[in-house]
Amino acid sequence: MELDYLILYVNDVDGVATWYQDVLGLEPDVETPAFVRVRDDAGVGVAIHEGDPLDNPERVQLEFKVEDLDATYERLRDEGVEFAAPPQENPAGFRYVTTSDPAGHTVELRSAAE
């Protein structure tokens, strides 16, 4: 498992994304009006997502890539980890499952669609 990116919920996607690009030199790999993801040289990303940070109790969302989503889901579920739902397909071309860490941060595990 490896950290792929984390999500920051912000009121000004363009302003925050521009800061990460101009100040830290991170290059965008996904850009939409409500979502921009930038990556560092190691490939770890910061996704800047539209949303009021004070209205998002999780405030930060961590995304982890896994090789076998179903096996990882079953192993963690058997260890007592609670998930919002079983693995799901996303139209963007990946499968995912969501849980929370003990502090309430959203943690998403994902893999390429089969």
XYZ file of C-alpha atoms in Angstrom:
114
model
C 0.000 0.000 0.000
C 1.286 3.466 -0.792
C 0.000 6.959 -0.166
C -1.225 8.390 -3.463
C -2.652 11.744 -2.414
C -4.518 13.616 0.283
C -7.463 15.936 -0.217
C -7.713 19.452 1.178
C -11.213 20.957 1.234
C -10.994 24.663 0.463
C -13.210 27.596 -0.485
C -10.865 28.831 -3.254
C -9.647 25.949 -5.432
C -7.870 28.183 -7.960
C -6.081 30.271 -5.351
C -4.849 27.309 -3.315
C -3.882 25.296 -6.413
C -1.958 28.269 -7.781
C -0.080 28.578 -4.481
C 1.003 24.910 -4.566
C 2.097 25.331 -8.188
C 3.850 28.711 -7.901
C 5.341 28.443 -4.418
C 6.153 24.724 -4.169
C 6.515 23.976 -7.875
C 4.047 21.084 -7.861
C 2.616 20.237 -11.270
C -1.093 19.508 -11.797
C -2.110 16.134 -13.207
C -5.890 16.640 -12.886
C -7.715 19.960 -13.287
C -11.470 20.555 -13.118
C -13.387 23.615 -11.872
C -13.973 21.983 -8.469
C -10.840 19.837 -8.139
C -7.134 20.227 -8.909
C -4.542 17.618 -7.992
C -0.830 18.456 -7.954
C 2.042 16.014 -7.417
C 5.545 16.209 -6.005
C 8.645 14.621 -7.566
C 7.983 11.351 -5.705
C 4.461 11.177 -7.138
C 2.563 11.952 -3.930
C -0.318 14.299 -4.593
C -2.268 17.039 -2.914
C -5.820 17.338 -4.204
C -7.446 20.706 -3.721
C -11.195 20.091 -3.613
C -14.017 22.613 -3.482
C -15.837 22.493 -0.160
C -16.088 24.497 3.015
C -13.397 23.107 5.319
C -15.469 23.977 8.381
C -18.426 21.995 7.036
C -16.272 18.922 6.356
C -15.707 17.120 9.639
C -12.960 14.978 8.115
C -11.147 18.084 6.774
C -8.444 15.901 5.200
C -8.960 12.759 3.132
C -6.148 10.279 2.516
C -6.067 8.153 -0.636
C -4.089 4.896 -0.712
C -3.411 2.770 -3.794
C -3.635 -0.989 -3.251
C -2.924 -3.826 -5.673
C -5.919 -5.999 -4.753
C -8.810 -3.948 -3.388
C -11.063 -6.916 -2.652
C -8.400 -8.817 -0.706
C -7.407 -5.694 1.243
C -11.049 -4.899 2.009
C -11.749 -8.452 3.213
C -8.600 -8.589 5.359
C -9.308 -5.255 7.042
C -13.004 -6.033 7.489
C -12.051 -9.343 9.134
C -9.771 -7.351 11.464
C -12.732 -5.221 12.545
C -12.338 -2.160 10.324
C -15.720 -0.646 9.483
C -16.388 0.618 5.962
C -19.072 2.957 4.644
C -19.977 0.411 1.925
C -18.418 -2.513 0.047
C -15.980 -1.733 -2.796
C -17.555 0.424 -5.491
C -16.805 1.456 -9.076
C -16.085 5.098 -9.869
C -16.845 6.389 -13.390
C -13.329 7.891 -13.455
C -11.920 4.378 -13.892
C -11.095 3.088 -10.440
C -12.630 1.015 -7.647
C -12.637 2.223 -4.061
C -13.789 1.661 -0.514
C -13.968 4.248 2.261
C -13.369 4.089 6.010
C -12.244 6.541 8.714
C -9.249 6.664 10.994
C -9.818 6.941 14.773
C -9.718 10.760 14.549
C -12.449 10.817 11.895
C -10.308 11.489 8.812
C -11.641 9.813 5.691
C -9.367 7.092 4.321
C -10.031 5.770 0.824
C -8.422 2.620 -0.534
C -8.495 2.299 -4.300
C -7.238 0.312 -7.234
C -7.608 0.414 -10.991
C -10.956 -0.784 -12.321
C -10.964 -4.405 -13.418
